[in-house]
mmCIF file of C-alpha atoms in Angstrom:
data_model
loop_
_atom_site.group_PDB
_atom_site.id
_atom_site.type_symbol
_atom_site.label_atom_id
_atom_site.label_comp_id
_atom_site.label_asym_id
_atom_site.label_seq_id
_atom_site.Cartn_x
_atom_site.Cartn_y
_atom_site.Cartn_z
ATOM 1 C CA UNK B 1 0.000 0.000 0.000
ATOM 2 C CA UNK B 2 1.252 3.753 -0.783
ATOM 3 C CA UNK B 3 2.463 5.808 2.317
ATOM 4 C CA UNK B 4 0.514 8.821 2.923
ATOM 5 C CA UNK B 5 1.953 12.582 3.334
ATOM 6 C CA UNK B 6 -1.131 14.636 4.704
ATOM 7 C CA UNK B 7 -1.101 18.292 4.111
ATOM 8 C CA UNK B 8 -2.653 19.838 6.581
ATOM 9 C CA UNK B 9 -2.784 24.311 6.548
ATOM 10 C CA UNK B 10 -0.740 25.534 9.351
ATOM 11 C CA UNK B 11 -2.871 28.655 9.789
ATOM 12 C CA UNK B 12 -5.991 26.354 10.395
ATOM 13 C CA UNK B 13 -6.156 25.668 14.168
ATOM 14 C CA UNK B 14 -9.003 23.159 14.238
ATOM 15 C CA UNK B 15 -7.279 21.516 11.461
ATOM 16 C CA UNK B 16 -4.023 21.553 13.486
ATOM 17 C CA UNK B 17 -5.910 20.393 16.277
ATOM 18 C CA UNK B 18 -7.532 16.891 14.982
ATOM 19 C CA UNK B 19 -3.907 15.828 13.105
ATOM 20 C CA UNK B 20 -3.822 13.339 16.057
ATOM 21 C CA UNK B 21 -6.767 11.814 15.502
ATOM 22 C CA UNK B 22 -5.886 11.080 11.657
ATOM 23 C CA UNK B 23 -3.885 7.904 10.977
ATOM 24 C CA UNK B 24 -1.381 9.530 7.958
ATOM 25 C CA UNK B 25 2.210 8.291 7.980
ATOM 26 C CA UNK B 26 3.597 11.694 7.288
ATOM 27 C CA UNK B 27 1.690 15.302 8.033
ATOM 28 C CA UNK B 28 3.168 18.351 6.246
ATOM 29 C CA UNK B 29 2.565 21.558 7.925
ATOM 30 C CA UNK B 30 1.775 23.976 4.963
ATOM 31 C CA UNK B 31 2.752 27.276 5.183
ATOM 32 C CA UNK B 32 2.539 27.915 1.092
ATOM 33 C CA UNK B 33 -0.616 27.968 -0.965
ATOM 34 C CA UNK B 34 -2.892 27.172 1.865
ATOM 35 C CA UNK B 35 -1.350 30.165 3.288
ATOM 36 C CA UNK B 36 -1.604 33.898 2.688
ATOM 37 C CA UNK B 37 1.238 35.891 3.925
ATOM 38 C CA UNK B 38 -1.127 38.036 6.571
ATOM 39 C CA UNK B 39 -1.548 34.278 8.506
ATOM 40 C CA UNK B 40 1.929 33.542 9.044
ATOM 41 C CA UNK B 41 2.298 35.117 12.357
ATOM 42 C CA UNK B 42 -1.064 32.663 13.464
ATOM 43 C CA UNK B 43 0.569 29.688 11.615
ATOM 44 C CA UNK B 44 3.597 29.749 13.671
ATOM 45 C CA UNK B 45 1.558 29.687 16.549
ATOM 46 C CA UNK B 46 -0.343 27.177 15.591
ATOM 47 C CA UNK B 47 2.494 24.974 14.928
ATOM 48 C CA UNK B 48 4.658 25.691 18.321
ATOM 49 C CA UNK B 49 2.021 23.506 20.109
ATOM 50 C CA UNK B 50 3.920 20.304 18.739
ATOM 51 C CA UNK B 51 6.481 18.850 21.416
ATOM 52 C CA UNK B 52 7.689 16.841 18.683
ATOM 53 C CA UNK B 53 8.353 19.202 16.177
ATOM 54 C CA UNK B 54 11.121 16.924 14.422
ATOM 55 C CA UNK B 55 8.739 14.803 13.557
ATOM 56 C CA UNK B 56 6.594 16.833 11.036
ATOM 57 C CA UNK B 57 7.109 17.855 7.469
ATOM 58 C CA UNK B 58 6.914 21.171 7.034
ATOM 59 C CA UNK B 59 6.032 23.376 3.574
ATOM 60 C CA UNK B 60 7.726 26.896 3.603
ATOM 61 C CA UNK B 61 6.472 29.810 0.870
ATOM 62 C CA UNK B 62 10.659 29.372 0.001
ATOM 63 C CA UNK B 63 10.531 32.498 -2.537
ATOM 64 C CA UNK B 64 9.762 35.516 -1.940
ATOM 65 C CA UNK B 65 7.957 37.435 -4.914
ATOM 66 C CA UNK B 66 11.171 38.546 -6.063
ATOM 67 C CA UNK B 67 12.240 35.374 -6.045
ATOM 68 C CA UNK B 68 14.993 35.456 -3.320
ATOM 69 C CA UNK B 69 14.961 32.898 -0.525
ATOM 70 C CA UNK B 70 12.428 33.921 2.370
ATOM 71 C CA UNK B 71 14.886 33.249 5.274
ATOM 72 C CA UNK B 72 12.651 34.840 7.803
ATOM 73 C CA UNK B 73 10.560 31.991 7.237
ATOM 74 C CA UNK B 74 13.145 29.377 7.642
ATOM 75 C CA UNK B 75 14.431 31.109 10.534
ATOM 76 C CA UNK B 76 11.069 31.276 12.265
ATOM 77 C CA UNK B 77 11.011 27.646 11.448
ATOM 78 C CA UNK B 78 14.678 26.571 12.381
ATOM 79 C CA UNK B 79 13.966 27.807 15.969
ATOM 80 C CA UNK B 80 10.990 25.907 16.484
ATOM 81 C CA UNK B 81 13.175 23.217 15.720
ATOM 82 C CA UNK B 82 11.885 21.632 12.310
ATOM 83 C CA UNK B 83 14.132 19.720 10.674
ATOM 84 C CA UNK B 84 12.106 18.233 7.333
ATOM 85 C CA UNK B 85 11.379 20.109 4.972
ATOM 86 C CA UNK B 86 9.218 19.918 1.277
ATOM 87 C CA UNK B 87 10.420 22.251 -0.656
ATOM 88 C CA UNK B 88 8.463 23.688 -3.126
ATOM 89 C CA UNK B 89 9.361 25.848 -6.817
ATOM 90 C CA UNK B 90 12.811 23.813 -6.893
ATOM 91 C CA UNK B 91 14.210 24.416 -10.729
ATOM 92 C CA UNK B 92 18.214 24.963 -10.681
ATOM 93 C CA UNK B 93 20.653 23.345 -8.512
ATOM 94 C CA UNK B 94 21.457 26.839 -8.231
ATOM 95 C CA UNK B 95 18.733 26.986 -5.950
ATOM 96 C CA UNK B 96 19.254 24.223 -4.255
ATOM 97 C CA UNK B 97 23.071 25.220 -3.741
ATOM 98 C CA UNK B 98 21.468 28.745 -2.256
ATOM 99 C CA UNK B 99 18.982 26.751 0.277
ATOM 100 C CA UNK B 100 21.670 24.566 1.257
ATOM 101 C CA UNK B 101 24.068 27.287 2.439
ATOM 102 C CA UNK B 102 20.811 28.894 4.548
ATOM 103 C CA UNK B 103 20.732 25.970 6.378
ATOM 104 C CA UNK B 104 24.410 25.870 6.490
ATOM 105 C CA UNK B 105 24.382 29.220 8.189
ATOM 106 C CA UNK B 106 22.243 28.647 11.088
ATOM 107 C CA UNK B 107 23.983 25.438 11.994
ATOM 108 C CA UNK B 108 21.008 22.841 10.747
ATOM 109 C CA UNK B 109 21.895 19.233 11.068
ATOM 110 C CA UNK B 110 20.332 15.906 10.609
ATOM 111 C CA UNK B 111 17.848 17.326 7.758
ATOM 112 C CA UNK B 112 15.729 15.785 5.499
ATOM 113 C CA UNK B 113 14.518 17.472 2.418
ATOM 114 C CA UNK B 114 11.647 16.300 -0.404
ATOM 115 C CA UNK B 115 11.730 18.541 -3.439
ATOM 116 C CA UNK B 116 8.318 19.314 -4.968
ATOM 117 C CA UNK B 117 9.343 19.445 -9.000
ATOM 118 C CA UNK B 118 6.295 22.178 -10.391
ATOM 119 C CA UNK B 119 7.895 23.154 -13.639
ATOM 120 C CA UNK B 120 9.722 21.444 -16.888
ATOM 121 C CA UNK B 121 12.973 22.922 -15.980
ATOM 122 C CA UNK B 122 12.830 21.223 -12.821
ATOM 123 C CA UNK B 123 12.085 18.000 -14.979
ATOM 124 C CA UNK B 124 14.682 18.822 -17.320
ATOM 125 C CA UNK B 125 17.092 19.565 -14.247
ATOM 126 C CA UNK B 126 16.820 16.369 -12.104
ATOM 127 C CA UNK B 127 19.886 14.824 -12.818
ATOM 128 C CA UNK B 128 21.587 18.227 -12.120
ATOM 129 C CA UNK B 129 19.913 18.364 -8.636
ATOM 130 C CA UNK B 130 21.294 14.914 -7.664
ATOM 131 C CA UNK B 131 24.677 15.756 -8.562
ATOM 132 C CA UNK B 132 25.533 17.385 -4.483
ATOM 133 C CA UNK B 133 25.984 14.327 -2.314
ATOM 134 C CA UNK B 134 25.194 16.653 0.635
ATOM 135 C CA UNK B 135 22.051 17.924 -0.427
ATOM 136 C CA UNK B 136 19.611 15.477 2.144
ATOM 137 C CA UNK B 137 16.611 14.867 -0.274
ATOM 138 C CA UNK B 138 14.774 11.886 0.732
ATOM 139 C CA UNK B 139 12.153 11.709 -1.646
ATOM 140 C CA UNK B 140 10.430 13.838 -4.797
ATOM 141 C CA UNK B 141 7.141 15.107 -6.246
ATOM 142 C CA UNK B 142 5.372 16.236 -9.003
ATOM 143 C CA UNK B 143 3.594 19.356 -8.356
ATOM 144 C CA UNK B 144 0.888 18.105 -10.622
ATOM 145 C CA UNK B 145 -1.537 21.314 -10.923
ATOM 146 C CA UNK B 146 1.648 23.810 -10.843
ATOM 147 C CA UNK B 147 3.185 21.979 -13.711
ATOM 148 C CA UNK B 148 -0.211 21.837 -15.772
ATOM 149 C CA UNK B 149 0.233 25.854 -15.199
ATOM 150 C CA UNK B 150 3.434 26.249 -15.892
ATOM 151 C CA UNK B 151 3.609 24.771 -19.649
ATOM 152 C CA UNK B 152 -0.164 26.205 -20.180
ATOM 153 C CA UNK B 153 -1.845 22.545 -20.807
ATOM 154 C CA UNK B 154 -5.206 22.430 -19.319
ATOM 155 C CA UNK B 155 -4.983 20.107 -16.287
ATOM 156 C CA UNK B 156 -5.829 16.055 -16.944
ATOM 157 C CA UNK B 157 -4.351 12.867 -15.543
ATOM 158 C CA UNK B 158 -3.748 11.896 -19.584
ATOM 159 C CA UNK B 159 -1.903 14.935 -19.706
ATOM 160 C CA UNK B 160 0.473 15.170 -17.100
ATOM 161 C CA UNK B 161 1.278 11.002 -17.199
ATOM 162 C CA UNK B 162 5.034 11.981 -18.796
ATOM 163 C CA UNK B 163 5.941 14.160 -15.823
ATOM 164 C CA UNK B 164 4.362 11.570 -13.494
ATOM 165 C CA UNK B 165 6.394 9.094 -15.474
ATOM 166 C CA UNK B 166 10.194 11.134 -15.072
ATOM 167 C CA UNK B 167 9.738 11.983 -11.413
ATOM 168 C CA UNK B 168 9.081 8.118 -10.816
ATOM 169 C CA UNK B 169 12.025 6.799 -12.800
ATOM 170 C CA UNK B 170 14.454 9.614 -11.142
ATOM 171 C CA UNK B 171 13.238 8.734 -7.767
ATOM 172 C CA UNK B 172 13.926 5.002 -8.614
ATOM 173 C CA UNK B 173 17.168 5.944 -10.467
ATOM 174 C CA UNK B 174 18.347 7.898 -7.663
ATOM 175 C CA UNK B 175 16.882 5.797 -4.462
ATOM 176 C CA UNK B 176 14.719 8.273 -2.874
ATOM 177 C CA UNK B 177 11.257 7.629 -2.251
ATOM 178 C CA UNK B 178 8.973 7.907 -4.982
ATOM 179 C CA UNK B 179 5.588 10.426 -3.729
ATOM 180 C CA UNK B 180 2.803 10.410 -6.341
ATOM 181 C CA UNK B 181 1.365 13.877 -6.373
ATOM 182 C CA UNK B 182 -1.426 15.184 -4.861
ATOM 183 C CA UNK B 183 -4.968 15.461 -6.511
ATOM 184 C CA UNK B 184 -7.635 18.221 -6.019
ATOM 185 C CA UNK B 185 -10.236 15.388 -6.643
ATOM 186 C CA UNK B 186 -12.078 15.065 -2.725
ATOM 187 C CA UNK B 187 -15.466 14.521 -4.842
ATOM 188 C CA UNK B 188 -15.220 11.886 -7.164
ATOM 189 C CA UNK B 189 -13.832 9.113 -4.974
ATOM 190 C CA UNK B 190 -13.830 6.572 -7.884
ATOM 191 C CA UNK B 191 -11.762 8.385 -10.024
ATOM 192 C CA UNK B 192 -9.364 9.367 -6.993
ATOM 193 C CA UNK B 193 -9.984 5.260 -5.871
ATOM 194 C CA UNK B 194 -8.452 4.446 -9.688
ATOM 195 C CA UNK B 195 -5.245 7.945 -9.561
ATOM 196 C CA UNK B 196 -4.587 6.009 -6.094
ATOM 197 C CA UNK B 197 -4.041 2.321 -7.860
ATOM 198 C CA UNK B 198 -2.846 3.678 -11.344
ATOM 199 C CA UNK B 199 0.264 5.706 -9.233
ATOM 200 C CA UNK B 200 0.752 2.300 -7.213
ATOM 201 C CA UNK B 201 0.703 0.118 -10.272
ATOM 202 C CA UNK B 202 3.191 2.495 -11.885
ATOM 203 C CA UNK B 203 5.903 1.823 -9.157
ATOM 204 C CA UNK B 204 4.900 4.850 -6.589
ATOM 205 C CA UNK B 205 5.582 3.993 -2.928
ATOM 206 C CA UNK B 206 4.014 7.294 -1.295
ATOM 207 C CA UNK B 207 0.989 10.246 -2.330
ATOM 208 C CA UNK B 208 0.251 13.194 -0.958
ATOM 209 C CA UNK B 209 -2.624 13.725 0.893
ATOM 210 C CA UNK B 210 -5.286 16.627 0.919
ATOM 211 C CA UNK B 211 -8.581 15.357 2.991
ATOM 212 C CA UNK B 212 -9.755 12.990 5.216
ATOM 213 C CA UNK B 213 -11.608 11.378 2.364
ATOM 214 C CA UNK B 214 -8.889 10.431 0.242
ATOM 215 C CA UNK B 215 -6.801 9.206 3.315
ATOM 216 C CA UNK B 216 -9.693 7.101 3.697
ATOM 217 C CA UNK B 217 -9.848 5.333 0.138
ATOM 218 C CA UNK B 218 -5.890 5.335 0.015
ATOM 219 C CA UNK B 219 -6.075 3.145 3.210
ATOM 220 C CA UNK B 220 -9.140 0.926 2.400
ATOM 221 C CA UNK B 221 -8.204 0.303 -1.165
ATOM 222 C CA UNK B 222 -7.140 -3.210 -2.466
ATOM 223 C CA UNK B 223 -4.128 -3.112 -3.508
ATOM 224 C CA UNK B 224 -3.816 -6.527 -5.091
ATOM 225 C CA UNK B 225 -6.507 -8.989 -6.657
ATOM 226 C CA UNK B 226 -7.651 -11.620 -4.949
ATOM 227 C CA UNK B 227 -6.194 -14.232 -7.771
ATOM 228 C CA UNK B 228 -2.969 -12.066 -6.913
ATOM 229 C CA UNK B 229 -2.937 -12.648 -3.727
ATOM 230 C CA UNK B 230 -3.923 -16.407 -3.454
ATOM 231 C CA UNK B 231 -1.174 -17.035 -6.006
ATOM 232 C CA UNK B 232 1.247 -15.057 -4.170
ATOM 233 C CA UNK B 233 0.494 -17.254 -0.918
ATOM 234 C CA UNK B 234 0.721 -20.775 -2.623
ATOM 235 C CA UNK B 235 4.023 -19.676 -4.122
ATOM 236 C CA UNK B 236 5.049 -18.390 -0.432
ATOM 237 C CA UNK B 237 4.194 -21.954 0.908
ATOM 238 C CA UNK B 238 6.538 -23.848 -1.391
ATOM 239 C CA UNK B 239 9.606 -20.903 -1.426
ATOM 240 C CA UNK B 240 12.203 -20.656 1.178
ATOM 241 C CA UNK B 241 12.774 -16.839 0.066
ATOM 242 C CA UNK B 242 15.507 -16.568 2.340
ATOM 243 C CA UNK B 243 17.715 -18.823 0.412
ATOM 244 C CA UNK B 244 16.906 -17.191 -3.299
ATOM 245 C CA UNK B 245 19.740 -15.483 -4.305
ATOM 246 C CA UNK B 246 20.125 -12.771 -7.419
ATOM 247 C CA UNK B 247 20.349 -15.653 -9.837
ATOM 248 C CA UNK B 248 17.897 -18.033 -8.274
ATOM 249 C CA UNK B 249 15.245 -19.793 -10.663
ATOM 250 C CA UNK B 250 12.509 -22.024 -9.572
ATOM 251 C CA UNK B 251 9.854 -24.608 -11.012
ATOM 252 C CA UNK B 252 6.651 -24.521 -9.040
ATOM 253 C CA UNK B 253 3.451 -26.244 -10.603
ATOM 254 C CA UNK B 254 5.723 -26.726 -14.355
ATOM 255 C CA UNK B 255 5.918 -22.828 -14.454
ATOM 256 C CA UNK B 256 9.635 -20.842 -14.054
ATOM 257 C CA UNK B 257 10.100 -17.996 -11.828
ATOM 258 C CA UNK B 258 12.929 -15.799 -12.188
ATOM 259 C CA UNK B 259 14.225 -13.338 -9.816
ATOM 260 C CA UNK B 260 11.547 -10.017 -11.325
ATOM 261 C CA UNK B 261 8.321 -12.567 -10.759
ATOM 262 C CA UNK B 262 9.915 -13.437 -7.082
ATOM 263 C CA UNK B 263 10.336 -10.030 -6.044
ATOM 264 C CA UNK B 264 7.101 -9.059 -6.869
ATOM 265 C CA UNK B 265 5.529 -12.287 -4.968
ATOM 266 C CA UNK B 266 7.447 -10.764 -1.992
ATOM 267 C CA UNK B 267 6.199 -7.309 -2.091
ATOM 268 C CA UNK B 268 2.615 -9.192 -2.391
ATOM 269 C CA UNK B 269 3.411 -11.011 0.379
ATOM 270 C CA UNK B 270 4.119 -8.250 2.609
ATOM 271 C CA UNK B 271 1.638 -6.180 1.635
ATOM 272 C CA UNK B 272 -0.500 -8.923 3.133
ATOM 273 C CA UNK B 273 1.414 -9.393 6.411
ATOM 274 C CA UNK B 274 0.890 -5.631 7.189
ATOM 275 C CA UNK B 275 -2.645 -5.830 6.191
ATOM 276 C CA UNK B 276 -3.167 -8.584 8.357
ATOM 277 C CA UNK B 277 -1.631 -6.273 11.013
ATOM 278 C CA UNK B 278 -3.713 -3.451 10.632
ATOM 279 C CA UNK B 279 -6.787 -5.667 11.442
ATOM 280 C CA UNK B 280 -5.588 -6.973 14.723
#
C-alpha cells in the first residue's frame, strides 16, 4: 500500500488540532498555498504547540515574490526546531546550492529534504539536482496542478502522465522515495480510488494527501486482486525466500520464476502481512 503525506494548513487551528486523531504516515505543515502571507504570524503559533516538532514535514512559501529565498521563514522555522522540509518551486541546482548554504548558516543538522518538482525545468534539471551528495533529499514530487500551469496545458491525468512518469524513474534511479502527487479530486472518490491504484501500479511507494476522504480510500483500497494474492500465498508456501539469491530460478506447478516474478511475490506477500496487522 502507498504511504501517505497529509497536508494539513498551518494557519488552520481546528485543522491543526484533529492531526492526532488522523492515521497519515507523514503530516506536512503547509505554510505555502494554503497560506496567505497576513496568517503567518497565526501559523507559527499554531504549529509551536507540537512537542515533537522533528517529527513533522513542514512546507515553507521558500521564494519571496522577487524570487529570493524567504529566510525569515526558515528562521522562524529553524527555531521551532523543524528539521524536514518539502520544498516547493525547486528548478536549478542553483537553488538548491542557495537553500543549502541557509541551512548551512544557522547550523542545521540531521535534515531531510523532499523537493516538490512544479515546472519542466525542474524536470529537465533532475539529474543536475542529484549531482551534491550533501544535499539530504529523501524523496520527490510532481507538483501536478503547478506543472499543468506552468507549460499552459489544461490540467488532466492523460496529460500530465510523462511528468508523473520522469519523477518516478528519477526517484527510482536515484533511491529516494517515490511520492505520487497530490490530486484536487475530494469529490469523485472513484476516479481518486483508480489515480490512487494507477500511481501504485506504476511503481509509486508514497501520495500526498489533501482530505480525510482520500486518506480514507488510500487506506481501504485493495491493492492486489484476490487471484494475486492467493497465487502469491501458494508460491510463499513452497519458497524458502531466504535462500533465493540474485540468480535463483525455480519450477513450481511446471511454471519458471525468475528473480523479477519473485520479487514481486514478496512485495505481495508483505503487503499482506501488514494488512493482516492493521486488522488486529
Amino acid at each position: 500500500m502507498l504511504r501517505s503525506y497529509f497536508f494539513v494548513p498551518a494557519s488552520k487551528a481546528r485543522f491543526i488540532d484533529k492531526i492526532k486523531s488522523i492515521n497519515a504516515d507523514e503530516f506536512i505543515l503547509d505554510f505555502e498555498d494554503a497560506v496567505a502571507e497576513s496568517e503567518y504570524g497565526i501559523a507559527i503559533e499554531n504549529i509551536a504547540k507540537f512537542a515533537d516538532r522533528h517529527t513533522y514535514w513542514v512546507r515553507p512559501r521558500l521564494f519571496s515574490r522577487n524570487g529570493e529565498i524567504n529566510n525569515k521563514q526558515l528562521e522562524m522555522l529553524f527555531d521551532l526546531g523543524f528539521k524536514r522540509y518539502v520544498l516547493p518551486k525547486i528548478d536549478t541546482p542553483q537553488q538548491l546550492h542557495d537553500i543549502y548554504n541557509v541551512f548551512d548558516y544557522y547550523d542545521i543538522t540531521d535534515i531531510e529534504w523532499i523537493l516538490l518538482l512544479e515546472s519542466p525545468l525542474s524536470l529537465m534539471n533532475i539529474p543536475l539536482l542529484f549531482d551534491e551528495k550533501k544535499f539530504p533529499i529523501k524523496g520527490i514530487a510532481l507538483g501536478a496542478q503547478d506543472y499543468a500551469a506552468v507549460v499552459g496545458m489544461s490540467y488532466s491525468p492523460d496529460r500530465i502522465r510523462w511528468a508523473r512518469n520522469v519523477v518516478l524513474n528519477a526517484a527510482v534511479a536515484y533511491n529516494v522515495e517515490a511520492i505520487d502527487f497530490a490530486s484536487m479530486e475530494i469529490r469523485d472518490l472513484p476516479l481518486f480510488k483508480d489515480e490512487v491504484l494507477e500511481g501504485f501500479q506504476m511503481g509509486y511507494t508514497a501520495k500526498m494527501i489533501v482530505h480525510p476522504n482520500q486518506l480514507d480510500i488510500l487506506q481501504r483500497i485493495e491493492y492486489y486482486s484476490p487471484q494475486e494474492i492467493d497465487h502469491a500465498l501458494k508460491i510463499g508456501n513452497q519458497v524458502d525466500f531466504s535462500k533465493l539469491t540474485d540468480f535463483s530460478v525455480i519450477m513450481v506447478d511446471g511454471r519458471l520464476y525468475e528473480k523479477p516474478h519473485l520479487t514481486r511475490i514478496q512485495r505481495i506477500l508483505d503487503y499482506v502481512r501488514k494488512k493482516d496487522n492493521s486488522n488486529k
